[in-house]
Short mmCIF file of C-alpha atoms and ligand atoms in Angstrom, two decimals:
data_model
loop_
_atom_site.label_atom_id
_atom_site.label_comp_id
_atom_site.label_asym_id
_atom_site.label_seq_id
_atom_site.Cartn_x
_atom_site.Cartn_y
_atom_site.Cartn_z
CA UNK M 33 4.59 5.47 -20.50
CA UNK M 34 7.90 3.65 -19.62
CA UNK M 35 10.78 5.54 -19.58
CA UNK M 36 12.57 2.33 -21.18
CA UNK M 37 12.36 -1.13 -21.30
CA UNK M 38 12.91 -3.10 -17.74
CA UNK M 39 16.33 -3.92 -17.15
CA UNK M 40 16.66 -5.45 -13.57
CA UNK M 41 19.87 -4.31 -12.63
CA UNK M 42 19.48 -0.83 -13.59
CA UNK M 43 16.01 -1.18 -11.37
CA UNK M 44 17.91 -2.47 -8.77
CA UNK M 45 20.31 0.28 -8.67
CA UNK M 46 17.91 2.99 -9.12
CA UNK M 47 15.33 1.83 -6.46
CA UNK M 48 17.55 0.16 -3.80
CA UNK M 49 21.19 1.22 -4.61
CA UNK M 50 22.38 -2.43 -2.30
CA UNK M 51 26.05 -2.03 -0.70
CA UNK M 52 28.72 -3.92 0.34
CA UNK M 53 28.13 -5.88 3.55
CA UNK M 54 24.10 -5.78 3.05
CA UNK M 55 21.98 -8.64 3.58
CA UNK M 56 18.58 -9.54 1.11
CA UNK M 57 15.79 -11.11 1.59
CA UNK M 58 12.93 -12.17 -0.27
CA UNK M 59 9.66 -13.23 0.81
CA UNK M 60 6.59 -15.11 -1.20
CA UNK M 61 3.60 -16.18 0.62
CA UNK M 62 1.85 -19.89 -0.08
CA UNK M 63 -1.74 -21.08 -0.50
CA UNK M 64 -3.71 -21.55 2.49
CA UNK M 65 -7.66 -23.23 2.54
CA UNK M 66 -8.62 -19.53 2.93
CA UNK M 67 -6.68 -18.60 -0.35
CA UNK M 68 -5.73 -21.46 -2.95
CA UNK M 69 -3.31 -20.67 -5.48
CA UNK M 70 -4.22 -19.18 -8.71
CA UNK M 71 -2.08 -18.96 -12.28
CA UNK M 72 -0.35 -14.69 -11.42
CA UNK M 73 0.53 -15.99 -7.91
CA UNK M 74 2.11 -18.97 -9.66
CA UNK M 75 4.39 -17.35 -11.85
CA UNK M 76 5.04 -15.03 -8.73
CA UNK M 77 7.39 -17.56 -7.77
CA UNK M 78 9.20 -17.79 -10.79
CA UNK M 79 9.55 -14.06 -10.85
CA UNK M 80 10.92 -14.05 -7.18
CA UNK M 81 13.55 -16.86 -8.53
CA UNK M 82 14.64 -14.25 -10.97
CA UNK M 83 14.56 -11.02 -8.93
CA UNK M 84 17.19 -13.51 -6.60
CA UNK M 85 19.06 -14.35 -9.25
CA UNK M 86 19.78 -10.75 -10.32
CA UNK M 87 20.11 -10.02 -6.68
CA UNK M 88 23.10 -12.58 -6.10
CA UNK M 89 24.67 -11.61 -9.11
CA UNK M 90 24.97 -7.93 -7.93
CA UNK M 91 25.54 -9.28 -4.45
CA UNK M 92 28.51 -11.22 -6.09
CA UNK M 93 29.98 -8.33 -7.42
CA UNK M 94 29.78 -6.15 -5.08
CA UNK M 95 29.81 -8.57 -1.59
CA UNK M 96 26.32 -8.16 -0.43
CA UNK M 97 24.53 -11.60 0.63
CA UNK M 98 20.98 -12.56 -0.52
CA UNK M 99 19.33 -15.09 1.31
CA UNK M 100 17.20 -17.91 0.29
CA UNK M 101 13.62 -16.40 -0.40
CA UNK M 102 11.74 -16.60 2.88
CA UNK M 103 7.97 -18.86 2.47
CA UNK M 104 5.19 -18.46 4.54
CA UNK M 105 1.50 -19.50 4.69
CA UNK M 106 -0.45 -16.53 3.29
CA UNK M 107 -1.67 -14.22 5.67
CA UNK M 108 -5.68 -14.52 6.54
CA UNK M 109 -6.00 -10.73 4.93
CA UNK M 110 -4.50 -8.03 3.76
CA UNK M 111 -2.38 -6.14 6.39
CA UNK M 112 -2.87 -8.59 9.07
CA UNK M 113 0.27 -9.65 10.44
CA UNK M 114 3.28 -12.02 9.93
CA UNK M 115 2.56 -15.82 10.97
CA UNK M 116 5.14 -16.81 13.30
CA UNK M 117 7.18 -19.12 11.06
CA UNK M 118 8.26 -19.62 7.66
CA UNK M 119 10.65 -21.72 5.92
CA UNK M 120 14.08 -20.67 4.40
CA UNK M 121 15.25 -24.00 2.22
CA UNK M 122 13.46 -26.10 3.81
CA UNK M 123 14.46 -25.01 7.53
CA UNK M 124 11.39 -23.74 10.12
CA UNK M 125 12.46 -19.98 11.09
CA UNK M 126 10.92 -16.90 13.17
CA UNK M 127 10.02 -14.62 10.58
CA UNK M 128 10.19 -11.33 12.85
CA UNK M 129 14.19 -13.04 14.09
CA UNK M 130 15.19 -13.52 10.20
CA UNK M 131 13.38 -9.98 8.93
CA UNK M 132 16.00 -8.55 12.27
CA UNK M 133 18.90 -9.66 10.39
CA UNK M 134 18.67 -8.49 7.06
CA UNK M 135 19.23 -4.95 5.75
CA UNK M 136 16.78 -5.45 2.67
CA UNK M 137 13.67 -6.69 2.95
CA UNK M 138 11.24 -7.57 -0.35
CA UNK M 139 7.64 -8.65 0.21
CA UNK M 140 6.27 -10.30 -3.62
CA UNK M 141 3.09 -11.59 -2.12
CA UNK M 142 -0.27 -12.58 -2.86
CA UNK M 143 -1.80 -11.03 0.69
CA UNK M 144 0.11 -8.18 0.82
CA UNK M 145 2.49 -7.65 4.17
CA UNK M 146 2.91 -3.97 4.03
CA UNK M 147 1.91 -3.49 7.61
CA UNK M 148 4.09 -6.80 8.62
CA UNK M 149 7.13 -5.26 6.87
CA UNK M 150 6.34 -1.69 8.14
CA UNK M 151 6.32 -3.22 11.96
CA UNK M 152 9.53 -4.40 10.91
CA UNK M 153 10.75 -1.40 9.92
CA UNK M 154 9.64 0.36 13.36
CA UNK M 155 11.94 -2.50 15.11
CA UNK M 156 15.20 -1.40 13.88
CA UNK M 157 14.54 2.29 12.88
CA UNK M 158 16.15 3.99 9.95
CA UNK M 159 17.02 3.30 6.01
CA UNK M 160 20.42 1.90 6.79
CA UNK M 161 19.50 -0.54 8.95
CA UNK M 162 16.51 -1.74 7.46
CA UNK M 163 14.32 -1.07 4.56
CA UNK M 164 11.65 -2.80 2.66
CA UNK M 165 9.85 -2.98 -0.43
CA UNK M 166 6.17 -4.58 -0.34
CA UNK M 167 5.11 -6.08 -4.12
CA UNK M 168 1.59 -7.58 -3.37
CA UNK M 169 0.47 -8.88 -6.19
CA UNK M 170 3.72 -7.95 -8.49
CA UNK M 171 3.07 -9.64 -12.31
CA UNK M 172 6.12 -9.46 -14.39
CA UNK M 173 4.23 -7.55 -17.28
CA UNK M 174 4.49 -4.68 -13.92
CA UNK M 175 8.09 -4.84 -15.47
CA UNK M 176 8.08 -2.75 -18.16
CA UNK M 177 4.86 -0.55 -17.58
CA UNK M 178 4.76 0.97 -13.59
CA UNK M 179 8.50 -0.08 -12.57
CA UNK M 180 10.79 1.03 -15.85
CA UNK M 181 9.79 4.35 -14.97
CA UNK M 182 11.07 8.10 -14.58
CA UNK M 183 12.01 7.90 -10.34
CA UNK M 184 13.63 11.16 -10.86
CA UNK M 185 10.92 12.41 -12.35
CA UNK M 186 8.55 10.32 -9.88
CA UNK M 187 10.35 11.90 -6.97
CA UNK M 188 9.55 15.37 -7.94
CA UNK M 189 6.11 14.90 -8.79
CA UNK M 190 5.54 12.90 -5.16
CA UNK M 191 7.62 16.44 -3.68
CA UNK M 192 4.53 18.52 -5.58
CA UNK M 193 1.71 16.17 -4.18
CA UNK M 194 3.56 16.11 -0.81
CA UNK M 195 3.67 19.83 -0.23
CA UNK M 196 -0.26 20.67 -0.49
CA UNK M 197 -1.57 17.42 1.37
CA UNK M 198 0.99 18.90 3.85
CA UNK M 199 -0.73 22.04 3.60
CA UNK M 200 -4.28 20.58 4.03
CA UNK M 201 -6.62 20.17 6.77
CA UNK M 202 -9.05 18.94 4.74
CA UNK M 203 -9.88 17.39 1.50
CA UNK M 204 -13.19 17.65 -0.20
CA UNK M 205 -13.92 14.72 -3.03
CA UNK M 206 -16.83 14.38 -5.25
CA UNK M 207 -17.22 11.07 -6.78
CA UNK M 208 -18.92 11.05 -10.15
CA UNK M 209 -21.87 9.58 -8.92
CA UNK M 210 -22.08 12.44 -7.51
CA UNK M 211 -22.15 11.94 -3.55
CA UNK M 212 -19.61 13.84 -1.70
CA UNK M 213 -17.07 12.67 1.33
CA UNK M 214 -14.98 15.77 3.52
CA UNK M 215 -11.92 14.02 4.54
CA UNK M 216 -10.29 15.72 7.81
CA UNK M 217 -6.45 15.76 7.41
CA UNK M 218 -6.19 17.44 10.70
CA UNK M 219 -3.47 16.70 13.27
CA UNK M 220 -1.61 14.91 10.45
CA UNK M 221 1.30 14.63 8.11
CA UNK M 222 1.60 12.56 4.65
CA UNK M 223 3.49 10.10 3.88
CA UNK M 224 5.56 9.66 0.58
CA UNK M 225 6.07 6.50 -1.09
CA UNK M 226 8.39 8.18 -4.11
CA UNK M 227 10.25 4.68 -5.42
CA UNK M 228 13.30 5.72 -3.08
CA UNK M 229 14.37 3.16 -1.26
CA UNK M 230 18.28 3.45 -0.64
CA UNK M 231 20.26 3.24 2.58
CA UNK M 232 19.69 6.66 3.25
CA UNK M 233 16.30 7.51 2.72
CA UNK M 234 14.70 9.45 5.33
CA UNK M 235 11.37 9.31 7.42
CA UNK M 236 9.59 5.24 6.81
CA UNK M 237 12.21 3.63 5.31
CA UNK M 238 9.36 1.10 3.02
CA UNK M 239 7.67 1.15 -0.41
CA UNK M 240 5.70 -0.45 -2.38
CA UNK M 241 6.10 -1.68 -5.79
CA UNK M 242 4.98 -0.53 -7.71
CA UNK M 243 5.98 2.77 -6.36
CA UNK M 244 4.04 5.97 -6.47
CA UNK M 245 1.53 7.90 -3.63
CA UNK M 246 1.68 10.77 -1.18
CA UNK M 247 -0.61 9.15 1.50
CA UNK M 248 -2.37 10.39 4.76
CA UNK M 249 -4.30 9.20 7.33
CA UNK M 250 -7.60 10.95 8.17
CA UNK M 251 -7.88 12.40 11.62
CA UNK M 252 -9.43 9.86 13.87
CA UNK M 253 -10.19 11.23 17.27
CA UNK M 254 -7.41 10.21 19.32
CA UNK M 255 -7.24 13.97 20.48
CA UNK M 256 -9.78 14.72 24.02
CA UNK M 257 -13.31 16.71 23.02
CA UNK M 258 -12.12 17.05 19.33
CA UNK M 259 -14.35 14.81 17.36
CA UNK M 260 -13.14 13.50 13.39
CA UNK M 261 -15.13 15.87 11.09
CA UNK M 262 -14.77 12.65 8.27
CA UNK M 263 -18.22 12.97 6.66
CA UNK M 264 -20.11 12.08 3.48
CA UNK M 265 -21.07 9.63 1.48
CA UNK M 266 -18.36 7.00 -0.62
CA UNK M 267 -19.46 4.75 -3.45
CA UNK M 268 -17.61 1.29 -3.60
CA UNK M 269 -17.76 -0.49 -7.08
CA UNK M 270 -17.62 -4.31 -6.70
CA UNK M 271 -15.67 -6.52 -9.41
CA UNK M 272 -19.12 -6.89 -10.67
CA UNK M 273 -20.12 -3.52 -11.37
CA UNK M 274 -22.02 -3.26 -8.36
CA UNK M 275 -21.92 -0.06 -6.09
CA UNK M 276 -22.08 0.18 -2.53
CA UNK M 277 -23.02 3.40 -0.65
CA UNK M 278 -20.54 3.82 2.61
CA UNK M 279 -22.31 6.29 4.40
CA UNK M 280 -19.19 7.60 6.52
CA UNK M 281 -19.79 10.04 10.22
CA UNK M 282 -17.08 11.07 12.35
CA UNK M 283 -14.41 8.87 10.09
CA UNK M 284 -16.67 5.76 10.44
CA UNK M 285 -18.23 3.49 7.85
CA UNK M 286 -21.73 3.53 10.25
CA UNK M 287 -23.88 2.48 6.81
CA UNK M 288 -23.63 0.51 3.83
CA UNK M 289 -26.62 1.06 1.62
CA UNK M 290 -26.64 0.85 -2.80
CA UNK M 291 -27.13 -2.08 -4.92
CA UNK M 292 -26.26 -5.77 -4.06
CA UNK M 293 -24.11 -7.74 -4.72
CA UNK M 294 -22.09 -5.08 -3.44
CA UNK M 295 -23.86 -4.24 -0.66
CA UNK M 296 -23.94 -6.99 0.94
CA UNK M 297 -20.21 -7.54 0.82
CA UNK M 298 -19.33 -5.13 2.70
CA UNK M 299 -21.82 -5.86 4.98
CA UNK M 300 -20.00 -9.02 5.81
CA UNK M 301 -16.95 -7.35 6.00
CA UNK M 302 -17.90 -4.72 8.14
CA UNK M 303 -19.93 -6.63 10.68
CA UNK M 304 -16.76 -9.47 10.81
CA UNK M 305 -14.88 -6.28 12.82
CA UNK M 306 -16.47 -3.31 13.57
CA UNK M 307 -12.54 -1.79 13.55
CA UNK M 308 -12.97 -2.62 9.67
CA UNK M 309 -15.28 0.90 9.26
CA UNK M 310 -12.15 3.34 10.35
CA UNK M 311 -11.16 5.40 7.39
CA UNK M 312 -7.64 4.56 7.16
CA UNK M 313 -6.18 6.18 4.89
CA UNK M 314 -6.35 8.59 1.24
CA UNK M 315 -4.05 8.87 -1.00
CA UNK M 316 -3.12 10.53 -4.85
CA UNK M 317 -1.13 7.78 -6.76
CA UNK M 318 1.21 9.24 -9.61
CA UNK M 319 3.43 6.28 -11.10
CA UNK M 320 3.58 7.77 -14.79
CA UNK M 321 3.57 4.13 -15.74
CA UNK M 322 0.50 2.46 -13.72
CA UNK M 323 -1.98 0.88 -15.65
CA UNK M 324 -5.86 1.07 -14.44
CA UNK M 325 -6.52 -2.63 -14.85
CA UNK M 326 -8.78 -3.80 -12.16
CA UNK M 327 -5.33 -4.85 -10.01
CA UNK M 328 -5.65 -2.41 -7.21
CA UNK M 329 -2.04 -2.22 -6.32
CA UNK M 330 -1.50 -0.83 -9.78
CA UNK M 331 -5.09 1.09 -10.22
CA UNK M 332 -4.63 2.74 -7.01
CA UNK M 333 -0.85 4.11 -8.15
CA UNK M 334 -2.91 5.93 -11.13
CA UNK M 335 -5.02 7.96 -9.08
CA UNK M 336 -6.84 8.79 -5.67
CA UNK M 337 -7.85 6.27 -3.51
CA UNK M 338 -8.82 5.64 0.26
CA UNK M 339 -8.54 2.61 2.62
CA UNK M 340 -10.65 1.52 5.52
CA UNK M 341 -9.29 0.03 8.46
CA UNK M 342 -6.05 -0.33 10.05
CA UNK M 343 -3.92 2.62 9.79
CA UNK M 344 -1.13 2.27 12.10
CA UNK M 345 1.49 1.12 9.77
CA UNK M 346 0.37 4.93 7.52
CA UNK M 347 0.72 6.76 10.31
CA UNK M 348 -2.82 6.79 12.26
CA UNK M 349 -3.62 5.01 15.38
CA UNK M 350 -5.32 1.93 14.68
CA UNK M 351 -3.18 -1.12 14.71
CA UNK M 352 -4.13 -4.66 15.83
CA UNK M 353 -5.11 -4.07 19.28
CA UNK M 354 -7.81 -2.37 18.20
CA UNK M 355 -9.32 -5.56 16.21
CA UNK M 356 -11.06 -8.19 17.40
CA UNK M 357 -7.67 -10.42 16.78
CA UNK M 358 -5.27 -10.88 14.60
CA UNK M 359 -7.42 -12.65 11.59
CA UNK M 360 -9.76 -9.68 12.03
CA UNK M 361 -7.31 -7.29 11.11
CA UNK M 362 -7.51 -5.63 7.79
CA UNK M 363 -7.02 -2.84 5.87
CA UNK M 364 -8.42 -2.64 2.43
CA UNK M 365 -7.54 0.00 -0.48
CA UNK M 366 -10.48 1.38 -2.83
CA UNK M 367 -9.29 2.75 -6.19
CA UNK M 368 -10.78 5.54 -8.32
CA UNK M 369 -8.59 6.63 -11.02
CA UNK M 370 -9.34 7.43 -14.42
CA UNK M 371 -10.70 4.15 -16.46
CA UNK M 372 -11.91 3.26 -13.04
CA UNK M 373 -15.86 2.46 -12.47
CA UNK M 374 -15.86 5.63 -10.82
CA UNK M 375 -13.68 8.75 -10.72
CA UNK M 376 -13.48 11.52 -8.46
CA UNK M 377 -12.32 15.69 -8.40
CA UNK M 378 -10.86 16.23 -5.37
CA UNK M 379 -9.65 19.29 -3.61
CA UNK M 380 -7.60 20.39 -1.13
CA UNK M 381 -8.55 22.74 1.78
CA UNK M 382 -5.81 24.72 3.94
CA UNK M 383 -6.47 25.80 6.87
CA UNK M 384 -7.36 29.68 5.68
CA UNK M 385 -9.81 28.12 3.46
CA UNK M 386 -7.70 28.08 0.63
CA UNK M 387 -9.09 25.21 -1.69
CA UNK M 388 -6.54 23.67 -4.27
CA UNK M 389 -7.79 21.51 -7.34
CA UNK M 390 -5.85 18.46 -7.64
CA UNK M 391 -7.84 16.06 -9.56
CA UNK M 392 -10.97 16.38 -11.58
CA UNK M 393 -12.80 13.67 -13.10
CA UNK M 394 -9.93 11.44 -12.81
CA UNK M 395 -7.45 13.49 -14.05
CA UNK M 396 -4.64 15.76 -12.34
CA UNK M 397 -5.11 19.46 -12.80
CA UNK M 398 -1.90 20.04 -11.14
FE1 LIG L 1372 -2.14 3.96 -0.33
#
C-alpha cells in the first residue's frame, strides 16, 4: 500500500529534508565469528553505495558533505553498544569522535545500533545538531513497500496512537492463544517514531527505517515502595513454529515454560543475563506499507509488539550498567501483527478506568 513507487530523492527530502552546511554519514556493520555474512546483508552494502550516491548528489547541489560510509565489526547483539573503532576508507577511527561530527547519522546494519545511535543522540542533544536514522536489516525491496509511503498521513496516524498511550496507565493484551499480559504504563510517556526526521524535529531526534510506532516503556520500579504491576502470561513463537510461555511478575520474565524448541531458547537467553527478563518496551506499529514477513523490523511496524531487555535508549531505566557487560546487553523485539503466528486485541486503560480498543485480533479498531 505504497503511496508511489520509491524515488530516493523525494525519500530523502521527505524523511530528512538535509541542508546546506550538514554533514552525512553512513554506517554498515561486517561479519564477525559470532555472525558470518549472509546473501540480504550482502546486498546491504550495495544498497548503502547507492543511498551515498544519492546522498552526494543532493549534497552537491545543495553543499552538504557525505562522508565515506563508516564499517565496523558487527555488534555481539542487538542494542549492545558501538565497538570502539571502525574504518572510514580504509583509515582506523573512534566511532563515538566521527558520529560527534556529523549532523546526519544512518545506521543500515545487520545487528541493529538503535541504542548506539540513540546514545549518540543524547551526546549532542537536539534535531539540528544531530539526528539519526537506524535501518537494521533494510532490503531494498523495503523500497517500494514500508518507505514510499504516506509520512503525512503516517504522522497523523502516529499523533492518534500517541494521544491514548499518553492517556494510559495501563494496557491490557490478550494474545490469541488466549493467555493474558497487564502492561503498567505508569510513570511514563511514549515515544513517537512518525518517519520525521528533519533538523527540527522535536523530543529524540532518531528513527528507524522503516518508520512507524508510538512506543513506551513499561513501568519498572525505579520509584521507592511502588512495585511494577507488569503481570501475565506472553507467548513467544520461534522461527519454527514453536511457542514459548514467558510467564512475566512485577515486569520480569521469572518463567519460561511451552513447547521446545522454543523453550529452551529463551532459556539460554535469559539465564546468559538475568537483565535480559526486563520488559522493555510495547509498542503499536502503523507503517501503511509494512509487510508481515517474518523480518521483525518490518513485522513489528504492522502491528503491536513488546521487547525485553534494555530500555534506556526508549525511555526506561535499564541501560548497560545494569548487564552483566557489554556483550550481555540486549534488547530483543517480539512481533504480533496480523499474518503473524500469533495476534493480539489490546486495550488501553486510563487512569479513571476508561478502557479504549485499539487492536483486536490483529487488526486496528481505531
Ligand atoms: Fe519498538
Amino acid at each position: 500500500m505504497s503511496a508511489s513507487p520509491f524515488d530516493i530523492r523525494t525519500f530523502i527530502d521527505e524523511v530528512f529534508a538535509p541542508q546546506a552546511g550538514e554533514r552525512v554519514l553512513l554506517l554498515v556493520d561486517e561479519p564477525t565469528a559470532q555472525h558470518p555474512l549472509n546473501a540480504d546483508w550482502k546486498a546491504r552494502y550495495a544498497l548503502a553505495g547507492e543511498w551515498r550516491g544519492a546522498f552526494s548528489e543532493l549534497g552537491e547541489e545543495r553543499g552538504f558533505e557525505v562522508l565515506p560510509i563508516l564499517r565496523f565489526p558487527a555488534a555481539a547483539a542487538h542494542h549492545a553498544p558501538f565497538p570502539a573503532f571502525g574504518t572510514l576508507d580504509g583509515r582506523r577511527v573512534s566511532i563515538d569522535d566521527t558520529l560527534d561530527e556529523v549532523s546526519l547519522a544512518i545506521g543500515m546494519n545487520e545487528v541493529s545500533m538503535t541504542s548506539g545511535l540513540a546514545m549518540a543522540s543524547m551526546r549532542r542533544p537536539g534535531a539540528a545538531n544531530f539526528r539519526a536514522a537506524s535501518a537494521p536489516l533494510l532490503r531494498k525491496d523495503m523500497e517500494d513497500a514500508c518507505l514510499a509511503i504516506d509520512y503525512a498521513a503516517l504522522r497523523h496516524r502516529c499523533e492518534v496512537l500517541e494521544a491514548l498511550v499518553e492517556g494510559a496507565v495501563a494496557a491490557e493484551v490478550e494474545f490469541a492463544t488466549g493467555d493474558r499480559c497487564r502492561f503498567d504504563l505508569r510513570h511514563r510517556r511514549p515515544g513517537v517514531d512518525n518517519g520525521y526526521l528533519r533538523r527540527d524535529k522535536e523530543g529524540i531526534p532518531l528513527i528507524n527505517l522503516p518508520s512507524g510506532e508510538v512506543w513506551i516503556t513499561p513501568y519498572e520500579g525505579e520509584v521507592a515502595g511502588d512495585v511494577p504491576r507488569t503481570e501475565g502470561v506472553i507467548p513467544v513463537a520461534l522461527d519454527d513454529g514453536s511457542v514459548a510461555s514467558f510467564r512475566v511478575e512485577a515486569n520480569r520474565v521469572v518463567a519460561v515454560e511451552g513447547e521446545n524448541p522454543a523453550r529452551d531458547h529463551y532459556r539460554r537467553i535469559f539465564d546468559v543475563d538475568p537483565m535480559r527478563r526486563n520488559v522493555g518496551e510495547i509498542a503499536f506499529g502503523c507503517n501503511p506499507g509494512a509487510r508481515v514477513s517474518g523480518l521483525y523490523i518490518e513485522d513489528e511496524k504492522a502491528g503491536f509488539h513488546w521487547g525485553f531487555g534494555r530500555s534506556d535508549f526508549l525511555g526506561g531505566t535499564v541501560g548497560p550498567a545494569e548487564f552483566l557487560n557489554e556483550s550481555t546487553v540486549m534488547h530483543v523485539d517480539n512481533p504480533y501483527a496480523r499474518d503473524c503466528p500469533i495476534t493480539v486485541s489490546a486495550d488501553l486503560i486510563d487512569a479513571a478506568g476508561g478502557r479504549t480498543a485499539v487492536l483486536q485480533s490483529g487488526n486496528y479498531v481505531i
